[in-house]
mmCIF file with all atom_site columns, C-alpha atoms in Angstrom:
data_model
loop_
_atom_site.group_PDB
_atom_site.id
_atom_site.type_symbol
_atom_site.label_atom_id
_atom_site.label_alt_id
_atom_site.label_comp_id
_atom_site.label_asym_id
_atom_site.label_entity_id
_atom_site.label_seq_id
_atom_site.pdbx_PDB_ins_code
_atom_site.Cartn_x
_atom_site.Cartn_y
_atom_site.Cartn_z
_atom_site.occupancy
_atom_site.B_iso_or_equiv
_atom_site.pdbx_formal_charge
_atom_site.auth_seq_id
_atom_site.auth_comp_id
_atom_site.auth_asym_id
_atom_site.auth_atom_id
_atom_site.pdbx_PDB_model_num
ATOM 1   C CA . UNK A 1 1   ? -29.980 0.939   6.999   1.00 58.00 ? 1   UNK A CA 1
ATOM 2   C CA . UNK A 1 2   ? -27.615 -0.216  9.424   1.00 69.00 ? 2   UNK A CA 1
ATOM 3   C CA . UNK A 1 3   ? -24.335 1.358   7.221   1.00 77.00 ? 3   UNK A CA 1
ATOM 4   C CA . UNK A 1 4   ? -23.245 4.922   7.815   1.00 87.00 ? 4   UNK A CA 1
ATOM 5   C CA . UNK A 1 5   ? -21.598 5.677   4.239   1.00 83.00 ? 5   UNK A CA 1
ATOM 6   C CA . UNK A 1 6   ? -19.209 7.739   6.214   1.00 88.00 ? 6   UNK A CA 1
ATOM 7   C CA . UNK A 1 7   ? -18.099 4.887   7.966   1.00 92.00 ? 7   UNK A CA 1
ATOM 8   C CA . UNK A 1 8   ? -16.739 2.383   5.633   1.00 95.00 ? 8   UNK A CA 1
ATOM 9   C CA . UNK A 1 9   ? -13.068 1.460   6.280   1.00 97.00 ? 9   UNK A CA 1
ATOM 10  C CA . UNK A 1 10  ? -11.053 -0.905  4.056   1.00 97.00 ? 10  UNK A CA 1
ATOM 11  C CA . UNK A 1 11  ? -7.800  -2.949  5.061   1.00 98.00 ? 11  UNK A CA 1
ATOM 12  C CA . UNK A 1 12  ? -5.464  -5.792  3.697   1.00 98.00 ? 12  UNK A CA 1
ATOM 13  C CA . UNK A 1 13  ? -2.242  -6.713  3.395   1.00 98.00 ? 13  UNK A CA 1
ATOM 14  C CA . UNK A 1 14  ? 0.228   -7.865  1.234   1.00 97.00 ? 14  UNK A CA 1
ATOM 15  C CA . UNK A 1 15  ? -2.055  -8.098  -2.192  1.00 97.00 ? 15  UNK A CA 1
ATOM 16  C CA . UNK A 1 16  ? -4.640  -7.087  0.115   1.00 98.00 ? 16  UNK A CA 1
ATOM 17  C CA . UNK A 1 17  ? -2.391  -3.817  1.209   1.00 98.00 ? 17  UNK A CA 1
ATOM 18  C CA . UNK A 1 18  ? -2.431  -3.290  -3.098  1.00 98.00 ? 18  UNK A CA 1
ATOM 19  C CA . UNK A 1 19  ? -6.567  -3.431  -3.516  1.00 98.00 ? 19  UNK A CA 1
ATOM 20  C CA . UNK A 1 20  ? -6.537  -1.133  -0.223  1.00 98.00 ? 20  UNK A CA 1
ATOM 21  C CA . UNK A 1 21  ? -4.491  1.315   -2.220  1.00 98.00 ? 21  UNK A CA 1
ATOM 22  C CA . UNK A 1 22  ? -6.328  1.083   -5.387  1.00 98.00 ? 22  UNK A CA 1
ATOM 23  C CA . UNK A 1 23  ? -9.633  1.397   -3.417  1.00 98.00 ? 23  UNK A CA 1
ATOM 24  C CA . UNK A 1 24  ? -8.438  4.431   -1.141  1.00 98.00 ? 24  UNK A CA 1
ATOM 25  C CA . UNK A 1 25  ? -7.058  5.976   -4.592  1.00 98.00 ? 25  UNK A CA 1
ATOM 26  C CA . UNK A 1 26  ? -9.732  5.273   -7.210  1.00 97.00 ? 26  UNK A CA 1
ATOM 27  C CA . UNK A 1 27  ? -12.857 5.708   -4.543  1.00 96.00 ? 27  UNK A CA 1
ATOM 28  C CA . UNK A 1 28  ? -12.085 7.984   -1.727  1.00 95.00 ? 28  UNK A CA 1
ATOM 29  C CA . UNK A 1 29  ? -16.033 9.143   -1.738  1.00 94.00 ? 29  UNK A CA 1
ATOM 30  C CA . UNK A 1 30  ? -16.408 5.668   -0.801  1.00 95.00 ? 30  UNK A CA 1
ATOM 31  C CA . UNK A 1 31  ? -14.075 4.736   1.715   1.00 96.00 ? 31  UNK A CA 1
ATOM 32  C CA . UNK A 1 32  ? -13.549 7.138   4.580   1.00 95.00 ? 32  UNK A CA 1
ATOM 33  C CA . UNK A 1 33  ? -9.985  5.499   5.657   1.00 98.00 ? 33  UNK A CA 1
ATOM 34  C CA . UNK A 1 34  ? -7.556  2.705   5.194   1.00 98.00 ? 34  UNK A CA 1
ATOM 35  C CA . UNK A 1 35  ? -4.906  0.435   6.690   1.00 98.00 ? 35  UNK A CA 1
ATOM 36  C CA . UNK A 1 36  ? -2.521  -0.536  4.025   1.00 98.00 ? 36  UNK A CA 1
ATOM 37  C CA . UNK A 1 37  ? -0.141  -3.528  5.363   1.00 98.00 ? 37  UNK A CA 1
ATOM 38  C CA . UNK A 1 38  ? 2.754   -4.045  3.597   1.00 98.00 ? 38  UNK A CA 1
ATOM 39  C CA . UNK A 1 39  ? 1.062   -3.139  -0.220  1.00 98.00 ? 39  UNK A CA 1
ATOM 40  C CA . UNK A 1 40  ? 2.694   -3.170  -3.979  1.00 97.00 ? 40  UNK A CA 1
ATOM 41  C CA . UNK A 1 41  ? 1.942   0.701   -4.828  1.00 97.00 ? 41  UNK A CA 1
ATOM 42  C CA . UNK A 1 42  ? 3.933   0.854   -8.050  1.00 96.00 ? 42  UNK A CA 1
ATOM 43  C CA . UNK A 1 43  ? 4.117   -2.459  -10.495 1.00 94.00 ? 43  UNK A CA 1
ATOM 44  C CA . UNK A 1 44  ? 6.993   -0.741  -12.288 1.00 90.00 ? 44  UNK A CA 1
ATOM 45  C CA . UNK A 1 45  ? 9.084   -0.779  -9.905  1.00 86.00 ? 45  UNK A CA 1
ATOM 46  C CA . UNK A 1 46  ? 9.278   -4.986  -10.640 1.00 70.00 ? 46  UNK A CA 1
ATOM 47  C CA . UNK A 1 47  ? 9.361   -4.545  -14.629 1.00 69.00 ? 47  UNK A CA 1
ATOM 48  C CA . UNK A 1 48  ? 12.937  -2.005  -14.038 1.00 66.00 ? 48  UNK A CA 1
ATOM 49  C CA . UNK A 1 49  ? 14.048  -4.534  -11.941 1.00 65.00 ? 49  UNK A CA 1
ATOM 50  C CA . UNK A 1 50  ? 13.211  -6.836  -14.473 1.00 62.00 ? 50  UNK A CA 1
ATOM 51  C CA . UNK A 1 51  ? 14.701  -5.473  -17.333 1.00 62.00 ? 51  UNK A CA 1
ATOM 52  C CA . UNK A 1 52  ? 17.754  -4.222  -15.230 1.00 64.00 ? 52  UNK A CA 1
ATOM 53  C CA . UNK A 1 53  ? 18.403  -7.960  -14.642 1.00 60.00 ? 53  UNK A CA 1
ATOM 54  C CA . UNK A 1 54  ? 18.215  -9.007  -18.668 1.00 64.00 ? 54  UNK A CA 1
ATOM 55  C CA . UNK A 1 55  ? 20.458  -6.243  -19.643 1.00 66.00 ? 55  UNK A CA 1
ATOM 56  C CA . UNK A 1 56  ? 20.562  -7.272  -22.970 1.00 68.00 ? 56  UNK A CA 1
ATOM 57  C CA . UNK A 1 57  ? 17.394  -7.365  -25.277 1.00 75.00 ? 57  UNK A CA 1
ATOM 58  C CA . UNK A 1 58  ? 13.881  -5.721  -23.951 1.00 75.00 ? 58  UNK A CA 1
ATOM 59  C CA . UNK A 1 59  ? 11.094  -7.999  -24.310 1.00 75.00 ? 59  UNK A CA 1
ATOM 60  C CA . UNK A 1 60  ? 9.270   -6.563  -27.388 1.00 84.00 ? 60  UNK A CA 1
ATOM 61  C CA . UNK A 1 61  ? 5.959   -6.212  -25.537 1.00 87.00 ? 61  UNK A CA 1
ATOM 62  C CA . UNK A 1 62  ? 8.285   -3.829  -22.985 1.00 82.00 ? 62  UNK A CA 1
ATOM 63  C CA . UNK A 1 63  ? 6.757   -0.402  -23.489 1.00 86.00 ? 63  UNK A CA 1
ATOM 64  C CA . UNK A 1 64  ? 3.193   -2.006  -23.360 1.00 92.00 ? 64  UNK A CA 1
ATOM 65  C CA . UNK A 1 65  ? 3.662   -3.776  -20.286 1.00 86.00 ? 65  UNK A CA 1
ATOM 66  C CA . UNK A 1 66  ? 5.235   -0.787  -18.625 1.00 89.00 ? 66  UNK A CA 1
ATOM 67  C CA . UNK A 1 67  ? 2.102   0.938   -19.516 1.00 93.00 ? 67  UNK A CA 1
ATOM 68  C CA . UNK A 1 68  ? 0.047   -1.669  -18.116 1.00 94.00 ? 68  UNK A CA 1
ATOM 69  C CA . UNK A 1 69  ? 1.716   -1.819  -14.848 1.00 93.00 ? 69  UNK A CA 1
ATOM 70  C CA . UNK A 1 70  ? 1.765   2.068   -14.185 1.00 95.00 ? 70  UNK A CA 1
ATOM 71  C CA . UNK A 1 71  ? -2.075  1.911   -14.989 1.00 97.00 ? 71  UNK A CA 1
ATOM 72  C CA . UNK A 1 72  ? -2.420  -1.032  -12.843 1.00 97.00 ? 72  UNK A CA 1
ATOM 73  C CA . UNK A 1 73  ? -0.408  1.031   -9.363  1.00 97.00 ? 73  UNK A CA 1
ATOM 74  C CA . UNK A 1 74  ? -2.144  2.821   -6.996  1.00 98.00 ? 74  UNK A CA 1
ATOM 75  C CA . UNK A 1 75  ? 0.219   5.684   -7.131  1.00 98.00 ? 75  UNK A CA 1
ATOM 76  C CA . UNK A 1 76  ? -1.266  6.544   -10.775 1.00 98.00 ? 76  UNK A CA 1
ATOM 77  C CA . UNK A 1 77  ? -4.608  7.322   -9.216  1.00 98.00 ? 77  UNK A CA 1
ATOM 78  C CA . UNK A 1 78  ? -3.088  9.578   -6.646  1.00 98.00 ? 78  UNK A CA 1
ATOM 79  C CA . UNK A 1 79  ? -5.059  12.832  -7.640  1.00 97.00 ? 79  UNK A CA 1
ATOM 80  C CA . UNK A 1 80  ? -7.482  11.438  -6.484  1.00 97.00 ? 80  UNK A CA 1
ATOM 81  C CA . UNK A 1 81  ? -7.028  10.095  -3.524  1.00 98.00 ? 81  UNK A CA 1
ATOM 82  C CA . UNK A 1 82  ? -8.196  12.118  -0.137  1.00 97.00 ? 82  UNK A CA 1
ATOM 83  C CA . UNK A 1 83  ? -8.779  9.761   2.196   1.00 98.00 ? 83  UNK A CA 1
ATOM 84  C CA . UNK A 1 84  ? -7.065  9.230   5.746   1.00 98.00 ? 84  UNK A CA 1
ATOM 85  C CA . UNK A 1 85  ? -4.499  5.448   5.639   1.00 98.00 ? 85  UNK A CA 1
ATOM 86  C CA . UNK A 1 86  ? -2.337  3.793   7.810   1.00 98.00 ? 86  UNK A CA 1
ATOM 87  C CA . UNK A 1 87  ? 0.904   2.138   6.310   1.00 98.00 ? 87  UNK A CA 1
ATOM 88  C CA . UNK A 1 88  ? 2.059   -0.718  8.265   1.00 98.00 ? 88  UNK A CA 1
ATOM 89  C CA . UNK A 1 89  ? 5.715   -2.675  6.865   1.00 98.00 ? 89  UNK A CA 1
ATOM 90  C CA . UNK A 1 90  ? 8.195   -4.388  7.941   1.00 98.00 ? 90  UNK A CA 1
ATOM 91  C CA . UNK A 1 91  ? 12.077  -3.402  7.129   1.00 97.00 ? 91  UNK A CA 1
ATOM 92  C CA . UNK A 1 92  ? 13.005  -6.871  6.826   1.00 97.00 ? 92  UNK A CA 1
ATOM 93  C CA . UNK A 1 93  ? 10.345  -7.919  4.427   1.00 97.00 ? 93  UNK A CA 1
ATOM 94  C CA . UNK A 1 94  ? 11.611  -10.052 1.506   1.00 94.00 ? 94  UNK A CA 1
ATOM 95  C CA . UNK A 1 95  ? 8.176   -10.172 -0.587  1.00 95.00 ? 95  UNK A CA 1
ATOM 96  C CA . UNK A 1 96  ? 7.138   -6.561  -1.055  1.00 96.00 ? 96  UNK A CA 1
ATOM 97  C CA . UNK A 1 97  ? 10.643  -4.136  -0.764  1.00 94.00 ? 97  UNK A CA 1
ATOM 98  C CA . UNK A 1 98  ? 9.532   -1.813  1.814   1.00 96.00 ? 98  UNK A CA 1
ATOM 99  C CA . UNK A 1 99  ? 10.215  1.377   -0.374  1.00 95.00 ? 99  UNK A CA 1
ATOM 100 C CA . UNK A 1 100 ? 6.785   0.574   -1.708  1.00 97.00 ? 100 UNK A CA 1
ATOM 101 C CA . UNK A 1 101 ? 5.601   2.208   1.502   1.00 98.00 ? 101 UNK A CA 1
ATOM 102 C CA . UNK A 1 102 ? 8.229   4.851   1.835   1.00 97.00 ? 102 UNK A CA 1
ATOM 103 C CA . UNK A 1 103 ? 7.660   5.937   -1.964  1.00 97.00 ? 103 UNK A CA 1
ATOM 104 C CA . UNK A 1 104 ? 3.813   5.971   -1.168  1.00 98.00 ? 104 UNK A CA 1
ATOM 105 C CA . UNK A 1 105 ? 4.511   7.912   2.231   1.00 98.00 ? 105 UNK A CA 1
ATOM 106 C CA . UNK A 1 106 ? 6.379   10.484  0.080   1.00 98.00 ? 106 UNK A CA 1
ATOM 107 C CA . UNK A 1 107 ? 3.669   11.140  -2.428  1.00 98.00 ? 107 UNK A CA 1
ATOM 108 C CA . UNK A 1 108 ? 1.185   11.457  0.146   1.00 98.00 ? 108 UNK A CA 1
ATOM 109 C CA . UNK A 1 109 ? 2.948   14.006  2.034   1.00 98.00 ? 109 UNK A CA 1
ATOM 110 C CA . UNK A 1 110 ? 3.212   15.956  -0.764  1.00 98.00 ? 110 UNK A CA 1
ATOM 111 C CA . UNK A 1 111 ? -0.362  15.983  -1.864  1.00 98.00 ? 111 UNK A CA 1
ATOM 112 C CA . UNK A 1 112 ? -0.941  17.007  2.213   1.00 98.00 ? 112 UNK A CA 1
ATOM 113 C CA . UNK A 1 113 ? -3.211  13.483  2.160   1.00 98.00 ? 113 UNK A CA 1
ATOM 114 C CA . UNK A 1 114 ? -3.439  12.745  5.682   1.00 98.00 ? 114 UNK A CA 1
ATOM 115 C CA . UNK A 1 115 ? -1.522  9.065   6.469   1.00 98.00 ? 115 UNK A CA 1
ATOM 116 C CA . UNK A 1 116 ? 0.383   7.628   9.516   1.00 98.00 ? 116 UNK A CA 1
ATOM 117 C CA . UNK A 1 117 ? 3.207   4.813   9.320   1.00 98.00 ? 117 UNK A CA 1
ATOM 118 C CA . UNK A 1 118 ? 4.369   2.019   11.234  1.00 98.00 ? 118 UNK A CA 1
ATOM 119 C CA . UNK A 1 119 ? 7.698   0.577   10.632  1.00 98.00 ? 119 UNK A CA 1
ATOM 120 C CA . UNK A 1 120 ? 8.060   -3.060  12.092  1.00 98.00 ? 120 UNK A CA 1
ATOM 121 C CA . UNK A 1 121 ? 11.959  -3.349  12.963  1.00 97.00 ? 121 UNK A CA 1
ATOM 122 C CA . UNK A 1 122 ? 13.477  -6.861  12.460  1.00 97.00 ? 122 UNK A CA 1
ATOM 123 C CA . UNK A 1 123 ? 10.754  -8.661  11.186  1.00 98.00 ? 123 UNK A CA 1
ATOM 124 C CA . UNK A 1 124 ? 8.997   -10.011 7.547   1.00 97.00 ? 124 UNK A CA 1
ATOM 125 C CA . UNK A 1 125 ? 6.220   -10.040 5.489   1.00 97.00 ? 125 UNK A CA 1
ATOM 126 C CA . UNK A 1 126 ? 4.874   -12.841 7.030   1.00 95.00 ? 126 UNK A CA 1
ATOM 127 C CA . UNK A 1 127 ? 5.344   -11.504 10.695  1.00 96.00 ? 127 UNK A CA 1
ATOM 128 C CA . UNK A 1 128 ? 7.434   -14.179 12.010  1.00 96.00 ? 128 UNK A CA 1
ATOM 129 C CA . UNK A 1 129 ? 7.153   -12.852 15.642  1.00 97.00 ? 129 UNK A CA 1
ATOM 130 C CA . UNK A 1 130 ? 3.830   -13.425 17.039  1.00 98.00 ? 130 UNK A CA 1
ATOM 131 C CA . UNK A 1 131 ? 4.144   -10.323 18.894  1.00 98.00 ? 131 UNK A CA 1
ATOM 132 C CA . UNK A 1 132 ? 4.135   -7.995  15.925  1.00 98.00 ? 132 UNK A CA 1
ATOM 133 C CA . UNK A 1 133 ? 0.916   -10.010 14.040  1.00 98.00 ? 133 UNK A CA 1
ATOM 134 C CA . UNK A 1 134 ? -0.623  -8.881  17.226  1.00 98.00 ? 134 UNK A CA 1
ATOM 135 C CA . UNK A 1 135 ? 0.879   -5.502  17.236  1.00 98.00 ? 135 UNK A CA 1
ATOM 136 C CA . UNK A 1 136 ? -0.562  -5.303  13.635  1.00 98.00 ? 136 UNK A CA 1
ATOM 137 C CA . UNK A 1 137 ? -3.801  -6.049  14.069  1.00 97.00 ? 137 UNK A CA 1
ATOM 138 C CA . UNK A 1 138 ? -4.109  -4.186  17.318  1.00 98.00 ? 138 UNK A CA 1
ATOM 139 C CA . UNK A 1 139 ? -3.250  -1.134  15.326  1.00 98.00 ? 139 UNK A CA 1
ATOM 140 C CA . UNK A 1 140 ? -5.357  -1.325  11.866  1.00 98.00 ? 140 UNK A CA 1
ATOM 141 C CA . UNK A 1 141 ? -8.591  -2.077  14.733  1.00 98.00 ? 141 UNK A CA 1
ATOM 142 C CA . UNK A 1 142 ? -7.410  1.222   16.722  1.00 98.00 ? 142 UNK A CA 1
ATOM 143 C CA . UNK A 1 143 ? -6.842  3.359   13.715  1.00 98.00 ? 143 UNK A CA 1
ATOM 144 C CA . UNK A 1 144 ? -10.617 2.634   12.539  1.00 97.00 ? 144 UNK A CA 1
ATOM 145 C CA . UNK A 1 145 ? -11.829 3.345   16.483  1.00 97.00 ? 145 UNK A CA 1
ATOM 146 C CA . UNK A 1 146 ? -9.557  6.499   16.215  1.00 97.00 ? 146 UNK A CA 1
ATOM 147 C CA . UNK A 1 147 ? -10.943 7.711   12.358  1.00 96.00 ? 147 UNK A CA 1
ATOM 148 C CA . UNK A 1 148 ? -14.970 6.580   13.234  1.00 95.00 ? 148 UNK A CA 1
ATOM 149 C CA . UNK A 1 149 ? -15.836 6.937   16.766  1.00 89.00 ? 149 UNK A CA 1
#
């Protein structure tokens, strides 16, 4: 067996940053750490913006969807989640507001779950300066040196 089970990272960004969440929260015995770029950590955030917008009449599956989308967040899961991430975001990102990441930082911190952030000033979800894709990447493959060496 060339796997140590204590070992086993997981990373991804954008929807990628979401299943990182959801794995890091749902199975922390099997992932040891994470590197969360840029993730959705709370679908109902979107459905209040949503219904905000509409102002008049609530779609009558509302409630149900609601539902759905809380079950569906990473943040739901969060009593269980132990394992060691890194949150990577950019303030400037259009597809994925970045207080998905601060609201995730916060919960976190209060549970004492260990995390570490880094903001990427002036810059997008799709990392329009070359110089911060490489920043990125740089940092998700030092964080897993740092957590398994």
């Amino acid at each position: 067996n060339f796997t140590d089970p204590n070992k086993i990272g997981l990373y991804g960004g954008s929807y990628g940053g979401y299943l990182t969440a959801m794995g890091l929260a749902h199975d922390s015995k099997l992932f040891a750490a994470g590197v969360d770029i840029h993730g959705v950590h709370d679908w109902t955030i979107n459905l209040a913006d949503i219904q905000a917008a509409t102002k008049y009449e609530k779609a009558p599956d509302y409630n149900l969807a609601l539902k759905t989308a809380w079950e569906s967040s990473p943040v739901a899961a969060m009593n269980s989640w132990k394992s060691p991430v890194l949150i990577i975001h950019a303030d400037d990102d259009r597809n994925v507001r970045i207080n998905q990441s601060t609201d995730l930082i916060q919960r976190l911190n209060k549970l004492k779950i260990e995390n570490e952030t880094i903001l990427i000033p002036d810059d997008t979800h799709h990392w329009m300066k070359y110089s911060n894709a490489i920043k990125v990447y740089q940092a998700t493959a030092d964080y897993f040196v740092r957590k398994f060496k």
